CSV table of C-alpha atoms in Angstrom, one decimal:
chain,number,residue,atom,x,y,z
A,1,MET,CA,19.7,3.2,15.5
A,2,GLN,CA,19.2,0.9,18.4
A,3,THR,CA,19.6,2.2,22.0
A,4,GLU,CA,22.5,1.0,24.3
A,5,ALA,CA,19.9,-0.9,26.4
A,6,ALA,CA,18.6,-2.7,23.3
A,7,SER,CA,22.1,-3.5,22.2
A,8,LYS,CA,22.9,-5.1,25.6
A,9,ALA,CA,19.7,-7.0,25.5
A,10,ALA,CA,20.5,-8.4,22.1
A,11,GLY,CA,24.0,-9.3,23.4
A,12,ARG,CA,22.5,-11.3,26.3
A,13,ALA,CA,20.3,-13.3,24.0
A,14,VAL,CA,23.2,-14.1,21.7
A,15,SER,CA,25.5,-15.1,24.6
A,16,ARG,CA,23.1,-17.7,25.6
A,17,VAL,CA,23.0,-19.1,22.1
A,18,ALA,CA,26.8,-19.3,22.2
A,19,ASN,CA,26.7,-21.2,25.5
A,20,GLY,CA,24.4,-23.8,23.8
A,21,PHE,CA,21.7,-24.0,26.5
A,22,GLU,CA,18.9,-21.5,26.1
A,23,TYR,CA,17.7,-18.3,24.7
A,24,THR,CA,17.4,-15.5,27.2
A,25,PHE,CA,15.3,-12.4,26.4
A,26,PRO,CA,14.5,-9.3,28.6
A,27,ALA,CA,10.7,-9.4,28.8
A,28,ILE,CA,7.6,-8.0,30.2
A,29,ARG,CA,4.9,-10.5,31.4
A,30,GLY,CA,1.3,-9.9,30.7
A,31,VAL,CA,-2.0,-11.8,30.9
A,32,GLN,CA,-4.7,-12.1,28.2
A,33,ALA,CA,-7.7,-14.4,28.5
A,34,GLY,CA,-6.2,-15.9,31.7
A,35,ARG,CA,-3.0,-16.9,29.8
A,36,GLU,CA,0.4,-15.5,30.4
A,37,PHE,CA,2.3,-14.0,27.5
A,38,TYR,CA,5.6,-12.2,27.2
A,39,ALA,CA,6.7,-9.1,25.2
A,40,SER,CA,10.4,-8.8,24.3
A,41,MET,CA,13.0,-7.6,21.9
A,42,CYS,CA,14.9,-9.8,19.5
A,43,PRO,CA,18.0,-9.0,17.4
A,44,LEU,CA,17.2,-9.1,13.7
A,45,ARG,CA,20.0,-11.6,13.1
A,46,LEU,CA,18.2,-14.2,15.2
A,47,ILE,CA,14.8,-13.9,13.5
A,48,PRO,CA,15.6,-16.1,10.5
A,49,LYS,CA,17.3,-18.7,12.8
A,50,ILE,CA,14.8,-19.3,15.4
A,51,PHE,CA,11.4,-18.4,13.9
A,52,LEU,CA,9.9,-21.0,11.6
A,53,PHE,CA,7.1,-21.2,9.1
A,54,ASP,CA,4.5,-23.9,8.8
A,55,GLU,CA,5.5,-26.3,6.0
A,56,ASP,CA,4.2,-25.1,2.7
A,57,ASP,CA,3.5,-28.6,1.5
A,58,LEU,CA,1.0,-29.3,4.3
A,59,SER,CA,-2.7,-28.9,3.5
A,60,ALA,CA,-4.4,-25.8,4.9
A,61,GLU,CA,-6.2,-27.7,7.6
A,62,LEU,CA,-2.9,-28.9,9.0
A,63,ARG,CA,-1.2,-25.5,9.0
A,64,ALA,CA,-1.5,-22.5,11.4
A,65,GLN,CA,-0.5,-20.0,8.7
A,66,ARG,CA,-1.3,-19.0,5.2
A,67,VAL,CA,1.3,-20.0,2.5
A,68,LEU,CA,4.1,-17.4,2.2
A,69,ASN,CA,3.5,-15.0,-0.7
A,70,LYS,CA,7.1,-14.7,-2.0
A,71,GLY,CA,6.1,-12.0,-4.4
A,72,ARG,CA,5.7,-9.6,-1.5
A,73,LEU,CA,9.2,-10.1,-0.1
A,74,PRO,CA,11.4,-8.0,-2.4
A,75,ALA,CA,9.4,-4.9,-1.8
A,76,LEU,CA,9.4,-5.4,2.0
A,77,ALA,CA,13.1,-6.1,2.0
A,78,ARG,CA,13.7,-3.1,-0.2
A,79,TYR,CA,11.7,-0.9,2.2
A,80,ILE,CA,14.1,-1.8,5.1
A,81,LEU,CA,17.3,-1.4,3.0
A,82,ASP,CA,16.2,1.9,1.4
A,83,ASN,CA,15.1,3.5,4.7
A,84,PRO,CA,17.7,2.4,7.3
A,85,GLU,CA,17.1,5.5,9.4
A,86,ASP,CA,13.4,5.4,9.7
A,87,TYR,CA,11.8,2.1,8.7
A,88,VAL,CA,9.2,0.7,11.0
A,89,PHE,CA,8.1,-2.9,11.5
A,90,SER,CA,5.4,-3.9,14.0
A,91,ALA,CA,5.8,-6.8,16.4
A,92,LEU,CA,6.0,-10.5,15.5
A,93,THR,CA,3.6,-12.8,17.3
A,94,ALA,CA,4.9,-16.4,18.0
A,95,SER,CA,3.8,-19.5,19.7
A,96,VAL,CA,6.5,-21.5,21.6
A,97,ASP,CA,6.3,-25.2,21.6
A,98,GLY,CA,8.5,-25.8,24.7
A,99,ASP,CA,9.0,-24.6,28.2
A,100,MET,CA,9.2,-20.9,28.9
A,101,VAL,CA,10.5,-19.8,32.3
A,102,PHE,CA,10.0,-16.2,33.4
A,103,GLU,CA,12.3,-14.9,36.1
A,104,SER,CA,10.8,-11.6,37.5
A,105,GLN,CA,12.9,-8.9,39.0
A,106,GLY,CA,10.8,-8.7,42.1
A,107,ALA,CA,7.7,-9.9,43.9
A,108,GLU,CA,5.4,-7.0,43.5
A,109,GLY,CA,4.4,-4.2,41.1
A,110,ALA,CA,6.4,-3.4,38.0
A,111,ALA,CA,9.3,-5.5,39.1
A,112,HIS,CA,7.0,-8.6,39.1
A,113,ARG,CA,6.1,-7.9,35.5
A,114,THR,CA,9.6,-7.4,34.2
A,115,GLY,CA,12.5,-9.8,34.0
A,116,GLN,CA,14.1,-12.4,31.9
A,117,LEU,CA,12.4,-15.0,29.7
A,118,ARG,CA,14.3,-18.3,29.3
A,119,ILE,CA,13.4,-20.6,26.4
A,120,PRO,CA,15.3,-23.9,25.6
A,121,MET,CA,17.1,-23.9,22.3
A,122,ASP,CA,15.3,-27.0,21.2
A,123,ALA,CA,11.9,-25.3,21.6
A,124,ARG,CA,10.0,-24.7,18.3
A,125,PHE,CA,9.0,-21.1,17.5
A,126,LEU,CA,6.1,-20.8,15.2
A,127,ILE,CA,5.1,-17.4,13.8
A,128,ASN,CA,1.3,-16.6,14.2
A,129,ASP,CA,1.5,-13.1,12.7
A,130,GLY,CA,4.4,-11.6,10.8
A,131,GLN,CA,5.7,-14.3,8.5
A,132,HIS,CA,6.3,-11.9,5.6
A,133,ARG,CA,8.1,-9.5,7.9
A,134,ARG,CA,10.3,-12.4,9.1
A,135,ALA,CA,11.1,-13.5,5.5
A,136,ALA,CA,11.8,-9.9,4.5
A,137,ILE,CA,14.2,-9.4,7.4
A,138,GLU,CA,16.1,-12.5,6.3
A,139,LEU,CA,16.3,-11.2,2.7
A,140,ALA,CA,17.5,-7.8,3.9
A,141,LEU,CA,20.2,-9.2,6.1
A,142,LYS,CA,21.8,-11.0,3.2
A,143,GLU,CA,22.4,-7.6,1.6
A,144,ASN,CA,23.2,-5.7,4.7
A,145,PRO,CA,24.3,-7.9,7.6
A,146,ASP,CA,24.8,-4.7,9.8
A,147,LEU,CA,21.1,-4.7,10.3
A,148,GLY,CA,21.5,-7.8,12.5
A,149,ASP,CA,22.2,-5.7,15.6
A,150,GLU,CA,18.9,-3.9,15.4
A,151,THR,CA,15.9,-5.3,17.1
A,152,ILE,CA,12.2,-6.0,16.6
A,153,ALA,CA,9.5,-6.5,19.2
A,154,VAL,CA,8.2,-10.1,19.6
A,155,VAL,CA,5.2,-11.3,21.6
A,156,PHE,CA,5.6,-14.9,22.8
A,157,PHE,CA,2.6,-17.2,23.7
A,158,HIS,CA,2.7,-20.8,24.9
A,159,ASP,CA,1.9,-23.2,22.0
A,160,THR,CA,-1.0,-25.3,23.2
A,161,GLY,CA,-1.6,-27.2,20.0
A,162,LEU,CA,-2.6,-26.7,16.3
A,163,ALA,CA,-6.2,-25.7,17.1
A,164,ARG,CA,-5.1,-22.9,19.3
A,165,SER,CA,-2.5,-21.7,16.8
A,166,GLN,CA,-5.0,-21.7,14.0
A,167,GLN,CA,-7.5,-19.8,16.2
A,168,MET,CA,-4.8,-17.2,17.1
A,169,PHE,CA,-4.1,-16.6,13.4
A,170,ALA,CA,-7.9,-16.2,12.7
A,171,ASP,CA,-8.3,-13.8,15.7
A,172,LEU,CA,-5.2,-11.7,14.9
A,173,ASN,CA,-6.5,-11.2,11.3
A,174,ARG,CA,-10.2,-11.1,12.0
A,175,HIS,CA,-10.5,-7.4,12.4
A,176,ALA,CA,-7.5,-6.3,10.4
A,177,VAL,CA,-8.5,-3.6,7.9
A,178,ARG,CA,-6.3,-2.2,5.3
A,179,PRO,CA,-6.3,1.6,5.5
A,180,ALA,CA,-7.9,3.5,2.6
A,181,ARG,CA,-5.5,4.3,-0.2
A,182,SER,CA,-6.2,8.0,0.2
A,183,ILE,CA,-5.0,8.3,3.7
A,184,GLY,CA,-2.0,6.2,2.8
A,185,VAL,CA,-1.2,8.9,0.1
A,186,LEU,CA,-1.9,11.6,2.6
A,187,TYR,CA,0.6,10.3,5.2
A,188,ASP,CA,3.3,9.0,2.9
A,189,HIS,CA,6.2,11.4,2.9
A,190,ARG,CA,8.6,9.1,1.0
A,191,ASP,CA,6.7,8.7,-2.2
A,192,VAL,CA,7.5,11.6,-4.6
A,193,ASN,CA,4.2,11.2,-6.4
A,194,ALA,CA,2.3,11.4,-3.1
A,195,GLN,CA,4.1,14.6,-2.4
A,196,ILE,CA,3.2,16.0,-5.8
A,197,THR,CA,-0.4,15.0,-5.4
A,198,ARG,CA,-0.7,16.6,-2.0
A,199,THR,CA,0.8,19.8,-3.3
A,200,LEU,CA,-1.8,19.9,-6.1
A,201,THR,CA,-4.6,19.7,-3.5
A,202,GLU,CA,-3.1,22.6,-1.6
A,203,ARG,CA,-2.1,25.0,-4.4
A,204,SER,CA,-4.3,24.2,-7.5
A,205,ALA,CA,-7.6,26.0,-7.7
A,206,ILE,CA,-8.9,23.0,-9.6
A,207,PHE,CA,-8.5,20.7,-6.6
A,208,LYS,CA,-8.2,22.8,-3.5
A,209,GLY,CA,-11.3,22.1,-1.3
A,210,PHE,CA,-12.7,19.5,-3.8
A,211,VAL,CA,-10.5,16.4,-2.9
A,212,GLU,CA,-11.5,13.9,-0.2
A,213,MET,CA,-8.2,13.4,1.6
A,214,GLU,CA,-9.0,10.4,3.8
A,215,LYS,CA,-11.5,8.1,2.1
A,216,SER,CA,-11.1,6.4,-1.2
A,217,THR,CA,-14.8,6.4,-2.0
A,218,LEU,CA,-17.2,9.2,-2.0
A,219,SER,CA,-20.6,9.0,-0.4
A,220,ALA,CA,-23.7,10.1,-2.4
A,221,ARG,CA,-23.9,13.3,-0.4
A,222,SER,CA,-20.2,14.2,-0.4
A,223,ARG,CA,-19.4,17.7,-1.6
A,224,LYS,CA,-16.0,16.6,-2.8
A,225,LEU,CA,-15.4,16.0,-6.5
A,226,PHE,CA,-12.3,13.7,-6.4
A,227,THR,CA,-10.6,11.4,-4.0
A,228,LEU,CA,-6.9,11.8,-3.2
A,229,SER,CA,-6.2,8.2,-4.3
A,230,ALA,CA,-7.8,8.8,-7.7
A,231,LEU,CA,-5.7,12.0,-8.3
A,232,TYR,CA,-2.6,10.0,-7.1
A,233,PHE,CA,-3.1,7.3,-9.7
A,234,GLY,CA,-3.9,9.9,-12.3
A,235,ASN,CA,-0.5,11.6,-11.6
A,236,LEU,CA,1.2,8.3,-11.4
A,237,SER,CA,0.1,7.4,-14.9
A,238,LEU,CA,0.8,10.9,-16.2
A,239,LEU,CA,4.4,11.1,-14.9
A,240,GLN,CA,5.4,7.4,-15.4
A,241,GLY,CA,8.8,7.0,-17.0
A,242,LEU,CA,9.5,10.7,-17.3
A,243,GLU,CA,12.9,11.7,-16.0
A,244,LEU,CA,12.0,14.9,-14.2
A,245,LYS,CA,13.0,16.5,-10.9
A,246,GLN,CA,10.2,16.7,-8.4
A,247,GLU,CA,9.5,20.5,-8.8
A,248,GLU,CA,9.5,20.2,-12.6
A,249,ALA,CA,7.2,17.1,-12.4
A,250,GLY,CA,4.9,19.1,-10.0
A,251,ARG,CA,4.7,22.0,-12.4
A,252,LEU,CA,4.0,19.8,-15.3
A,253,ALA,CA,1.2,17.9,-13.5
A,254,GLN,CA,-0.5,21.2,-12.5
A,255,SER,CA,-0.2,22.5,-16.1
A,256,PHE,CA,-1.7,19.2,-17.5
A,257,TRP,CA,-4.7,19.3,-15.1
A,258,GLU,CA,-5.3,22.9,-15.9
A,259,VAL,CA,-5.5,22.0,-19.6
A,260,MET,CA,-7.9,19.1,-18.6
A,261,ASP,CA,-10.0,21.6,-16.6
A,262,ALA,CA,-10.4,23.8,-19.6
A,263,ALA,CA,-11.5,20.8,-21.7
A,264,LEU,CA,-14.0,19.6,-19.0
A,265,PRO,CA,-16.3,22.5,-18.3
A,266,GLU,CA,-18.3,20.7,-15.7
A,267,TRP,CA,-15.4,20.8,-13.2
A,268,ALA,CA,-15.5,24.6,-13.3
A,269,MET,CA,-19.3,24.5,-13.0
A,270,VAL,CA,-19.0,22.7,-9.7
A,271,ARG,CA,-16.4,25.3,-8.4
A,272,ASP,CA,-18.8,28.1,-9.6
A,273,LYS,CA,-21.7,26.4,-7.8
A,274,GLN,CA,-23.6,26.1,-11.1
A,275,LEU,CA,-23.6,22.3,-10.6
A,276,SER,CA,-23.3,20.4,-7.3
A,277,ALA,CA,-20.6,17.8,-6.8
A,278,GLN,CA,-23.3,15.2,-6.2
A,279,GLU,CA,-25.0,16.0,-9.5
A,280,MET,CA,-21.6,15.9,-11.3
A,281,ARG,CA,-20.7,12.5,-10.0
A,282,ARG,CA,-24.2,11.2,-10.6
A,283,ASP,CA,-24.5,12.3,-14.2
A,284,PHE,CA,-20.9,12.3,-15.5
A,285,ILE,CA,-17.8,10.0,-15.2
A,286,HIS,CA,-14.9,12.4,-15.6
A,287,SER,CA,-14.3,13.1,-11.9
A,288,HIS,CA,-14.1,9.3,-11.2
A,289,GLY,CA,-10.8,7.5,-10.7
A,290,ILE,CA,-11.0,5.7,-14.1
A,291,ALA,CA,-11.2,9.0,-16.0
A,292,LEU,CA,-8.3,10.6,-14.1
A,293,HIS,CA,-6.2,7.4,-14.7
A,294,ALA,CA,-7.1,7.3,-18.4
A,295,LEU,CA,-6.4,11.0,-18.9
A,296,GLY,CA,-3.1,10.6,-17.2
A,297,ARG,CA,-2.2,7.7,-19.6
A,298,ILE,CA,-3.1,9.8,-22.6
A,299,GLY,CA,-1.0,12.7,-21.3
A,300,ASN,CA,1.9,10.4,-20.6
A,301,SER,CA,2.1,9.2,-24.2
A,302,LEU,CA,2.2,12.7,-25.5
A,303,LEU,CA,4.7,13.9,-22.9
A,304,ARG,CA,7.0,11.0,-23.8
A,305,GLU,CA,7.2,12.6,-27.2
A,306,SER,CA,7.8,16.1,-25.9
A,307,THR,CA,7.3,18.0,-22.6
A,308,LYS,CA,7.0,21.3,-24.4
A,309,ALA,CA,3.6,22.8,-23.7
A,310,THR,CA,3.1,23.9,-27.3
A,311,ALA,CA,3.5,20.3,-28.5
A,312,TRP,CA,1.1,18.5,-26.2
A,313,LYS,CA,-1.5,21.0,-25.3
A,314,LYS,CA,-2.8,21.5,-28.8
A,315,ARG,CA,-3.1,17.7,-29.3
A,316,LEU,CA,-5.4,17.4,-26.2
A,317,ALA,CA,-7.8,20.2,-27.4
A,318,PRO,CA,-10.3,17.7,-29.0
A,319,LEU,CA,-11.1,16.3,-25.6
A,320,LYS,CA,-13.5,19.1,-25.1
A,321,HIS,CA,-15.8,17.4,-27.6
A,322,VAL,CA,-16.0,14.1,-25.7
A,323,ASP,CA,-19.4,13.4,-24.2
A,324,TRP,CA,-18.6,12.4,-20.6
A,325,SER,CA,-22.2,11.9,-19.5
A,326,ARG,CA,-23.3,8.6,-18.2
A,327,ALA,CA,-26.1,8.8,-20.8
A,328,ASN,CA,-23.5,8.3,-23.5
A,329,ALA,CA,-24.0,4.7,-24.5
A,330,ASP,CA,-20.3,4.5,-25.7
A,331,TRP,CA,-19.2,4.2,-22.0
A,332,GLU,CA,-21.2,1.0,-21.4
A,333,GLY,CA,-18.7,-1.9,-21.3
A,334,ARG,CA,-15.8,0.5,-21.4
A,335,ALA,CA,-16.0,2.7,-18.3
A,336,ILE,CA,-19.4,1.5,-17.0
A,337,VAL,CA,-20.4,-2.1,-16.4
A,338,GLY,CA,-23.9,-2.9,-15.3
A,339,GLY,CA,-24.6,0.8,-14.6
A,340,ARG,CA,-21.6,1.2,-12.3
A,341,VAL,CA,-18.3,2.9,-13.0
A,342,SER,CA,-15.6,0.2,-13.1
A,343,LYS,CA,-12.0,0.8,-12.2
A,344,SER,CA,-10.6,-2.5,-13.5
A,345,HIS,CA,-7.4,-2.5,-15.5
A,346,GLN,CA,-9.3,-3.6,-18.6
A,347,ASN,CA,-11.9,-0.9,-18.3
A,348,VAL,CA,-9.2,1.8,-17.8
A,349,THR,CA,-7.6,0.5,-21.0
A,350,LEU,CA,-10.9,0.6,-22.9
A,351,THR,CA,-11.5,4.1,-21.7
A,352,VAL,CA,-8.0,5.1,-22.9
A,353,ASN,CA,-8.7,3.5,-26.3
A,354,TYR,CA,-11.9,5.6,-26.6
A,355,LEU,CA,-10.1,8.8,-25.9
A,356,ARG,CA,-7.2,7.9,-28.2
A,357,LYS,CA,-9.6,7.5,-31.1
A,358,HIS,CA,-11.0,11.0,-30.4
A,359,LEU,CA,-7.5,12.4,-30.4
A,360,GLY,CA,-6.4,10.5,-33.5
A,361,LEU,CA,-3.7,8.6,-31.6
A,362,GLU,CA,-2.6,5.1,-32.3
A,363,LEU,CA,-3.2,2.2,-29.8
A,364,SER,CA,-0.3,0.3,-28.4
A,365,PRO,CA,-0.2,-3.5,-29.2
A,366,GLU,CA,-1.6,-4.3,-25.7
A,367,GLU,CA,-4.4,-1.7,-26.1
A,368,GLN,CA,-5.2,-3.0,-29.5
A,369,ARG,CA,-5.5,-6.5,-28.1
A,370,VAL,CA,-7.9,-5.4,-25.4
A,371,GLU,CA,-9.9,-3.4,-28.0
A,372,ASP,CA,-10.2,-6.3,-30.3
A,373,ALA,CA,-11.5,-8.5,-27.5
A,374,TYR,CA,-14.0,-5.9,-26.6
A,375,LEU,CA,-15.3,-5.6,-30.2
A,376,ARG,CA,-15.6,-9.3,-30.4
A,377,GLY,CA,-17.7,-9.2,-27.3
A,378,GLU,CA,-15.1,-11.0,-25.2
A,379,ALA,CA,-14.4,-8.2,-22.8
């Protein structure tokens, strides 16, 4: 929850709104590229009221932001609402088209850098970075207005025109790099499937020491056999729709991969040092993400019928007869495209179809549609 100081700061900003003259924010003054800017805190309830978007109907060259992707908003809003005790949002960055007056607390040192930032209420606030956070906050406040007293950091810059705002957007996003999916799984303590997957890497002899925990791709010389993200999606497809408690789901996942390990002898050969991980990845496809995902989907369809081991383990036995080598021409166009393993949704489905045929399982209507297109040469 917000601190007493933050609460008082929010109150000061709101009181100025009520007086009808200006917004007043406690702020810290800084300098970048010879220009002053100000960092402050803003109550969430003010965010939708004072921060604007570029008009969506303007052409790209006349805007300083990308068009809002409304499809992202429900998940962002749900994140706030579902995690009221520990959600985290980074600062918004905004340009202010209007006068900004900074009143410092003193003439020297820290006192000169801290004070109050006064902005007229008729000034225009344009978000340079954080438009989806702003929209998600607005959506979350409609469901839980009590969030309005919490605060978010805001960095204010002087608006010196469209060209400068566009350049700020380009600069703020120029070096932004989305973290690898594997490290996201490693650090995610809310996602139950991430917890199950991490536990497997710690306790299962199949995966312990053979999973790359940070990167989502393996270099040619890597001694790892799987990536954490590939195992995560394999478990996600395996456990999807099953109403199980976390411990039960974890045990079931471990049991499933042990059955897969028995059917895929090359995995054990790597552990026994009869085959190197590099050779395994080079010559076979069943340690790649597409195979784990496809195997998970096969397992899920059987587990939906019955979670009793005697029911599903026997039906998976024919997998030991599948030729997983890259030399198998059947994989071309299904799991391999142009000599490279493909992880596209269509290729995952085509791989699932291939495995279902080996197991004598029926295809779903969607799987049949993808299979028919492949056989017609349209895939």
